[in-house]
Each structure stands twice: as structure tokens, then as C-alpha cells.
mmCIF file of C-alpha atoms in Angstrom:
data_model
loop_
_atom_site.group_PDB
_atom_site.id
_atom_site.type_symbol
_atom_site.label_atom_id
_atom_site.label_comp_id
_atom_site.label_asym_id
_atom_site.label_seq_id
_atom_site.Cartn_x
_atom_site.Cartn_y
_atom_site.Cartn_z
ATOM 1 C CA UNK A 1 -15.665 -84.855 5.493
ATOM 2 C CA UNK A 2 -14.803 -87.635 7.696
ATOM 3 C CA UNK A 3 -12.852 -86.655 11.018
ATOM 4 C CA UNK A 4 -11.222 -88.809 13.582
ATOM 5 C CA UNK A 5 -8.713 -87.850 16.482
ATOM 6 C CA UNK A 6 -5.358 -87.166 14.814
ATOM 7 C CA UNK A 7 -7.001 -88.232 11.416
ATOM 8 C CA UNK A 8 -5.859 -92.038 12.073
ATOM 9 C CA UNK A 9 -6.919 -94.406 9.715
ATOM 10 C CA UNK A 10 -9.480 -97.482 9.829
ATOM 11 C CA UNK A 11 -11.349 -99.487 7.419
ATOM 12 C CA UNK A 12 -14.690 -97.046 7.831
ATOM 13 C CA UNK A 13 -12.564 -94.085 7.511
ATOM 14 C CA UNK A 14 -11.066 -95.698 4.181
ATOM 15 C CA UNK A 15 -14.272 -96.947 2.924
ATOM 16 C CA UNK A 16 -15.812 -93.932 3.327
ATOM 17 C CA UNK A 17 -13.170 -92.147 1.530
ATOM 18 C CA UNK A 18 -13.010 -94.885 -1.331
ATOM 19 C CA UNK A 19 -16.975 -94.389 -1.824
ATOM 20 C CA UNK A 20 -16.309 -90.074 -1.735
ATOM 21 C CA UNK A 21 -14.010 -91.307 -5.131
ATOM 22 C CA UNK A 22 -15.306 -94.053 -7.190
ATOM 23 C CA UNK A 23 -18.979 -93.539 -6.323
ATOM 24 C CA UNK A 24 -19.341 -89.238 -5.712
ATOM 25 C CA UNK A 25 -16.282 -88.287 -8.005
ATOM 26 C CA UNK A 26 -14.696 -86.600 -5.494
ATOM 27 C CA UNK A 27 -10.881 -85.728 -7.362
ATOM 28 C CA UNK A 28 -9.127 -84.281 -4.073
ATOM 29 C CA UNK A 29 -8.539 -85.695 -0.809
ATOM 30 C CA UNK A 30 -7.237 -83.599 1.953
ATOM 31 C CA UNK A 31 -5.695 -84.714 5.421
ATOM 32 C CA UNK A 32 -6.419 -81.877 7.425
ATOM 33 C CA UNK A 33 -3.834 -81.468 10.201
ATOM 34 C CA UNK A 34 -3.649 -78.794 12.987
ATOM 35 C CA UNK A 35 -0.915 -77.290 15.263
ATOM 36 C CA UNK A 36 -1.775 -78.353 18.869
ATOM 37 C CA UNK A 37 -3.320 -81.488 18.136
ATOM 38 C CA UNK A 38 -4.100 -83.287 20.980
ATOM 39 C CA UNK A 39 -3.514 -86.632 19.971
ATOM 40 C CA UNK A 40 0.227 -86.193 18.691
ATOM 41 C CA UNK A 41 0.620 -84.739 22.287
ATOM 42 C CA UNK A 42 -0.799 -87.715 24.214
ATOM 43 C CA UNK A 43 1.076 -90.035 21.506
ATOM 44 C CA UNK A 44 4.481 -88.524 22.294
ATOM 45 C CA UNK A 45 3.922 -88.564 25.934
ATOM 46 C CA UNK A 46 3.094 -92.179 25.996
ATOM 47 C CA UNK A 47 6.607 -92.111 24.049
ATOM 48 C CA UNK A 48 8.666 -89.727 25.881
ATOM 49 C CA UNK A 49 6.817 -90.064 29.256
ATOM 50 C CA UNK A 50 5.368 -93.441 29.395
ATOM 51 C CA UNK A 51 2.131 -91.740 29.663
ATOM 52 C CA UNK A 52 -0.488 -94.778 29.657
ATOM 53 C CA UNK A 53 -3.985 -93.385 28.035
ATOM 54 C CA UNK A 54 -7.074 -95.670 29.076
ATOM 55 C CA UNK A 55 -10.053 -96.454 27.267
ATOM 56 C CA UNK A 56 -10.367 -96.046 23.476
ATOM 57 C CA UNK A 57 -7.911 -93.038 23.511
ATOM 58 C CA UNK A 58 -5.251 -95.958 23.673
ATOM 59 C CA UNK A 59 -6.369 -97.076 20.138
ATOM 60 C CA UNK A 60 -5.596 -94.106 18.735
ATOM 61 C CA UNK A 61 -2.484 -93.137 20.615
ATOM 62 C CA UNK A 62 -0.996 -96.365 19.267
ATOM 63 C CA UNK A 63 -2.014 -95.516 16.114
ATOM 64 C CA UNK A 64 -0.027 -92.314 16.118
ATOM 65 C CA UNK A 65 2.773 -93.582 17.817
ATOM 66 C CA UNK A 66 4.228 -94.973 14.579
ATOM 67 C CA UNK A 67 4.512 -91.196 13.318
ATOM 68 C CA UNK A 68 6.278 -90.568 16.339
ATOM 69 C CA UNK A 69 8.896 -92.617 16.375
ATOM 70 C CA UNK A 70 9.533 -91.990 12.511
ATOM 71 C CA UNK A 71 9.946 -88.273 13.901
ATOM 72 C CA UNK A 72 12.100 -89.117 16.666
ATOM 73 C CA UNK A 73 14.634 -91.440 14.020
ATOM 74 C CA UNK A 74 14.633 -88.034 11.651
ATOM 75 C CA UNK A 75 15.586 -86.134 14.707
ATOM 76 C CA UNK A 76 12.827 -83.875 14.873
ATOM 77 C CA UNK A 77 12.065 -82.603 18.089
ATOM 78 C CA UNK A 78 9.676 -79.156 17.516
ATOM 79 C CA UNK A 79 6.307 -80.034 17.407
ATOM 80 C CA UNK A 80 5.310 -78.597 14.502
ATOM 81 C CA UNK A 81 7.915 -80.706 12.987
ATOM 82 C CA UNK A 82 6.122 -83.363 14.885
ATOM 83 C CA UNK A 83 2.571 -82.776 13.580
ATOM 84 C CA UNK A 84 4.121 -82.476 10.100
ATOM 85 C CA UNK A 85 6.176 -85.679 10.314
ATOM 86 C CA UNK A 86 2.610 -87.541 11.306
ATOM 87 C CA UNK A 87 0.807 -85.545 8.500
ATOM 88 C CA UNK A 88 2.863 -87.234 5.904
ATOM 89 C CA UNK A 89 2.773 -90.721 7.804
ATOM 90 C CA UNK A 90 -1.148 -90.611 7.398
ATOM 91 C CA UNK A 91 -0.850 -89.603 3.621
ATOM 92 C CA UNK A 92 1.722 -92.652 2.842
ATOM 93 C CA UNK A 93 -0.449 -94.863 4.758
ATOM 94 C CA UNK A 94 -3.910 -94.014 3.172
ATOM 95 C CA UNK A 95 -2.369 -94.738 -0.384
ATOM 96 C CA UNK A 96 -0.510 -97.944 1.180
ATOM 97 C CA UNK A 97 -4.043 -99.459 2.560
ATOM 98 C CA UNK A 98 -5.879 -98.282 -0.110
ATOM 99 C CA UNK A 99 -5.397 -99.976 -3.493
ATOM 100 C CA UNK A 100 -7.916 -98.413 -5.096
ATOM 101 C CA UNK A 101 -6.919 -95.064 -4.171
ATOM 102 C CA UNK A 102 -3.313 -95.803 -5.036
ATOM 103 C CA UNK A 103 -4.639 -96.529 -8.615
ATOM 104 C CA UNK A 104 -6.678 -93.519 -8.521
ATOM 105 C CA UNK A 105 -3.664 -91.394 -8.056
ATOM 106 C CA UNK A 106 -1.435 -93.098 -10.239
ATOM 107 C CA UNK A 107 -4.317 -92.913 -13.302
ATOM 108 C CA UNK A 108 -4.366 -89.187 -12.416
ATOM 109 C CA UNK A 109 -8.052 -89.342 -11.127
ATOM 110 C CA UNK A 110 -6.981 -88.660 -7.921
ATOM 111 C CA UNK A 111 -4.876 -86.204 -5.903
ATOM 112 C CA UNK A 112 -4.293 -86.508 -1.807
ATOM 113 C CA UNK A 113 -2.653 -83.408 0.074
ATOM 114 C CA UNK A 114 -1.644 -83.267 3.613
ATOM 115 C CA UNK A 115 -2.131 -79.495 4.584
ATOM 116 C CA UNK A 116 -1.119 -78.031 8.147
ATOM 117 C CA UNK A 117 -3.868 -75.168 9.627
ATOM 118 C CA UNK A 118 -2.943 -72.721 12.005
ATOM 119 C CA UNK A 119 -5.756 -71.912 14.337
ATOM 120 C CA UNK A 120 -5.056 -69.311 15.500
ATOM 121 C CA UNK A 121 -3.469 -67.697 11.975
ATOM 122 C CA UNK A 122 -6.764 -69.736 10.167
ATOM 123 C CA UNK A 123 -4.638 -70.589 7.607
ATOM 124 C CA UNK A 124 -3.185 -73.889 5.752
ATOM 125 C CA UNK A 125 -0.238 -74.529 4.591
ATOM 126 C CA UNK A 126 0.897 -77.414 2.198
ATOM 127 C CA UNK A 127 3.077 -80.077 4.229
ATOM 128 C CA UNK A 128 2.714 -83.121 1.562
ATOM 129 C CA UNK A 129 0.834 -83.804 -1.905
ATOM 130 C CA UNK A 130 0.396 -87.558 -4.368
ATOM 131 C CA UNK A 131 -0.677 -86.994 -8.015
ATOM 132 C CA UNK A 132 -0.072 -83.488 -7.895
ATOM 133 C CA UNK A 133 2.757 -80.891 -7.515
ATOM 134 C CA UNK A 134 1.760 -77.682 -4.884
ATOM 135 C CA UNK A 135 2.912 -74.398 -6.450
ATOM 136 C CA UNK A 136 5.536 -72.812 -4.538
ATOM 137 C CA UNK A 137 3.545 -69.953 -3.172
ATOM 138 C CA UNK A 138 1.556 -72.223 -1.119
ATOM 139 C CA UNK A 139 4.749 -74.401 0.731
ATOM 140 C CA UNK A 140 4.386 -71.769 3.250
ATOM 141 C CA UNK A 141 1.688 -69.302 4.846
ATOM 142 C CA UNK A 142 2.214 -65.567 3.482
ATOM 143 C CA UNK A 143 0.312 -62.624 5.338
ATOM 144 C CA UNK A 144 -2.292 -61.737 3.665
ATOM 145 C CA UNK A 145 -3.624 -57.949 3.079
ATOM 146 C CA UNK A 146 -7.039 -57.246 5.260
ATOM 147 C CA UNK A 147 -9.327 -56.119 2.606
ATOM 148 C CA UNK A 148 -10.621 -52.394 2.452
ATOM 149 C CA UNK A 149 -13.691 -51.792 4.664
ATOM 150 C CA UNK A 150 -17.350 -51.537 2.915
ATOM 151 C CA UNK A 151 -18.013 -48.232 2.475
ATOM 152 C CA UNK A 152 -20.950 -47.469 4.958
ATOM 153 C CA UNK A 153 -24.806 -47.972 3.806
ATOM 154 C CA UNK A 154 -25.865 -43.993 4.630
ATOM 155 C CA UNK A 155 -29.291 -44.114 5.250
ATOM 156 C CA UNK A 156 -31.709 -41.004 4.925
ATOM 157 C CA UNK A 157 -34.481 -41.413 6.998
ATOM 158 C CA UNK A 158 -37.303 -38.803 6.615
ATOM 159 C CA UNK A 159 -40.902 -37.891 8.024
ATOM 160 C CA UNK A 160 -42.389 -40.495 10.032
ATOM 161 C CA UNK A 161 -43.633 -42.685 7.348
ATOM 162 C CA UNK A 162 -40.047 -44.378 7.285
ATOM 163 C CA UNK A 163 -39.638 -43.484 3.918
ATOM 164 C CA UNK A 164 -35.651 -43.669 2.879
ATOM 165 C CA UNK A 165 -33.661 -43.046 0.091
ATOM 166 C CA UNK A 166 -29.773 -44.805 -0.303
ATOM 167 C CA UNK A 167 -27.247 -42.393 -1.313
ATOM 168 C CA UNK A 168 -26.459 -43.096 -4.901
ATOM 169 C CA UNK A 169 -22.817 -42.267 -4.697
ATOM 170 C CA UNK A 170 -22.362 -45.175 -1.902
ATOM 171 C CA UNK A 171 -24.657 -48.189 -4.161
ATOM 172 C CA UNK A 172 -25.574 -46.665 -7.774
ATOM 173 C CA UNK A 173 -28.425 -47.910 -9.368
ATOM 174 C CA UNK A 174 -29.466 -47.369 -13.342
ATOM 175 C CA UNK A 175 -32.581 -45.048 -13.499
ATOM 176 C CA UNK A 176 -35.831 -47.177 -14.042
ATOM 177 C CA UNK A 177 -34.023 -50.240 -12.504
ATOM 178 C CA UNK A 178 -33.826 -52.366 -9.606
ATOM 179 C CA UNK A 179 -31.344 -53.032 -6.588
ATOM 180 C CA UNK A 180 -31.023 -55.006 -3.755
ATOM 181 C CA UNK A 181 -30.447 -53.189 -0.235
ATOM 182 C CA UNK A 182 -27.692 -55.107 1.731
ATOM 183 C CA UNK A 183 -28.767 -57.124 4.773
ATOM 184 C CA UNK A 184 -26.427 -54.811 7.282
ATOM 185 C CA UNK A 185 -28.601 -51.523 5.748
ATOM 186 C CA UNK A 186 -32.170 -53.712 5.144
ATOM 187 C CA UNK A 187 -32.712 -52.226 8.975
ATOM 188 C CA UNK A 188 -33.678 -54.052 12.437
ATOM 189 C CA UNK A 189 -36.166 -57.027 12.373
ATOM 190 C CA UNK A 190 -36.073 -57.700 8.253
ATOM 191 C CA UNK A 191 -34.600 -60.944 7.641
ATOM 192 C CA UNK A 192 -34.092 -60.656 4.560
ATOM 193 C CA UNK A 193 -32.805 -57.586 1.793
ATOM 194 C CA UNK A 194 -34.981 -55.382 0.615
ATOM 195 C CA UNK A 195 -35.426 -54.923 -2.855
ATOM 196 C CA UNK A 196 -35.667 -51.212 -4.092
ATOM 197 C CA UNK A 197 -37.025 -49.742 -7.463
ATOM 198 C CA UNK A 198 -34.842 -46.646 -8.321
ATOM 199 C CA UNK A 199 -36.215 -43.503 -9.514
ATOM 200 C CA UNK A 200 -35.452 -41.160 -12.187
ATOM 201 C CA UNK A 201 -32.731 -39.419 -10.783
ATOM 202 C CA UNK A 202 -31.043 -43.072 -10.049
ATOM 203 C CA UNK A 203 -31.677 -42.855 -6.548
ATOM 204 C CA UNK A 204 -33.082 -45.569 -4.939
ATOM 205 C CA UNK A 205 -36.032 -44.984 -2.895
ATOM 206 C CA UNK A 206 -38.373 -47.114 -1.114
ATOM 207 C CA UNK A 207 -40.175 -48.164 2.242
ATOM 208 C CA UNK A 208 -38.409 -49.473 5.163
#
């Protein structure tokens, strides 16, 4: 992963990527954008505001500022639109600095996405894509179902030599053979699951 402020580009963020292709095989490269991205903000407000940032934080406003103004000309205002407008700047750009990842994705080694997250939704969304098409389902976020809860690791506890048995109708285990107790049920203080050795009756039974 290589992250910058408002994923701008320079040479060790392209070299880096390069090496992540020809040398590691990586076949998919992602620009990663975000709603509320703090450097599209400061970048428009240098635009819209004549907002002057100091330091290095200049650098990379000027290197959004391009994306910007390509919004502005496409009369996109939103800043969602925004952030997606600058998403697909950075994607053009990497292939247009990068021969060798142009080639890449022309050969069909290679495919680059530009994906929006939501952070507060913690999901992605597909804005832009090179070398490969994005299935329709995934142009847009869809809600997704929670999934059921666990059912609940009933513990027996009996006597005071902490013996326990796990109910077999919660997690069944073949008679003679072995299962291994979830960390949630393994108890306070284990670390690690316990591993049971079921008896006859299927019931797992063991030691905490």
C-alpha cells in the first residue's frame, strides 16, 4: 500500500507502484479515495477562496488543484462529485506518467480502479476502472443484510473442579472426535481456543 495526502502522484509513489507490478506480480492497482478528504477541501479553497496553504501542504494542494479545475469546467459543484472528478484525474495520470504501467494494462497484465469509500457507510464504490470492465452491481453501494447473530456458546459449568460440557445442539461434534471451543466461549484469561475431545454421547467435554 502506498498512501499520500489525496493520493497525488510522484516519482516514489510511481516507482513503488511499478516495482508492486513487474517485480511482486501484483495484477490490480487501486486508488483509494474517501468522502471528506481533506486535501480536495484545502485544494478547492485555495481555488474558490484563495486560501494560501504553507509549508509542504502547498505541494500537494497544487497537485490537486488540476482535478479541481477539471471539476469546476464539467460544472460539478457537490463534493462528492468533486472527490470523484479528482479520483479519475489520479487514475488518467498514473497511466499517463507511467509507461510501463500503461503497457501493463494494455497487455492485459494489469488492471487500475479508482474506488470511492464511505467512512462512515465502510463501504467502496467503483468511480473509474483501465483494463477491466466493473460489473454493474458494484457502480453503486447497495445495503447490505447484517448477518444472523452466533448462536450463544451455553456453557455448563459444574462442581468446583471447572469441569464443562458444550451443549451439542449449539456446536455438534462426531462421537470419538475432536473440536475446537471458540475464543468468545474458551473463558477469561485463555488466549487461545481450547481444544475438546468429545465423548460417546457426542458431547464435548473437557477442563476449563
Amino acid at each position: 500500500m502506498v498512501r499520500t495526502a489525496g493520493h497525488v502522484l510522484g516519482s516514489e509513489v510511481l516507482g513503488s507502484i511499478e516495482y508492486a507490478t513487474s517485480v511482486l506480480g501484483a495484477r490490480l492497482v487501486v486508488v483509494l479515495g474517501h468522502d471528506s478528504c481533506g486535501a480536495v477541501a484545502a485544494a478547492r479553497a485555495a481555488v474558490e477562496d484563495g486560501f494560501a496553504a504553507g509549508g509542504f501542504v502547498r505541494d500537494v494542494v497544487e497537485r490537486v488543484t488540476p482535478s479541481i479545475l477539471a471539476a469546476r469546467t464539467a460544472g460539478l459543484t457537490s463534493d462528492s462529485d468533486v472527490i470523484d472528478e479528482h479520483i479519475r484525474h489520479t487514475v488518467d495520470l498514473l497511466l499517463d506518467r507511467s509507461r510501463l504501467l500503461s503497457e501493463q494494462v494494455a497487455a492485459g497484465e494489469i488492471a487500475v480502479v479508482g474506488l470511492g469509500y464511505a467512512l462512515a457507510e465502510g463501504n467502496a464504490r467503483v468511480v473509474t476502472t483501465r483494463g477491466v470492465e466493473a460489473p454493474a452491481d458494484l457502480a453503486a453501494p447497495t445495503a447490505e443484510k447484517a448477518p444472523p447473530p452466533d448462536p450463544p456458546a451455553r456453557l455448563i459449568r459444574t462442581g468446583t473442579d471447572r469441569r464443562a460440557a458444550l451443549l451439542p445442539e449449539v456446536f455438534p461434534a462426531p462421537p470419538g472426535g475432536a473440536f475446537v471451543l471458540p475464543d468468545r466461549a474458551a473463558g477469561p484469561g485463555s488466549g487461545r481456543p481450547r481444544r475438546w475431545r468429545a465423548g460417546d454421547s457426542g458431547t464435548p467435554t473437557g477442563t476449563l
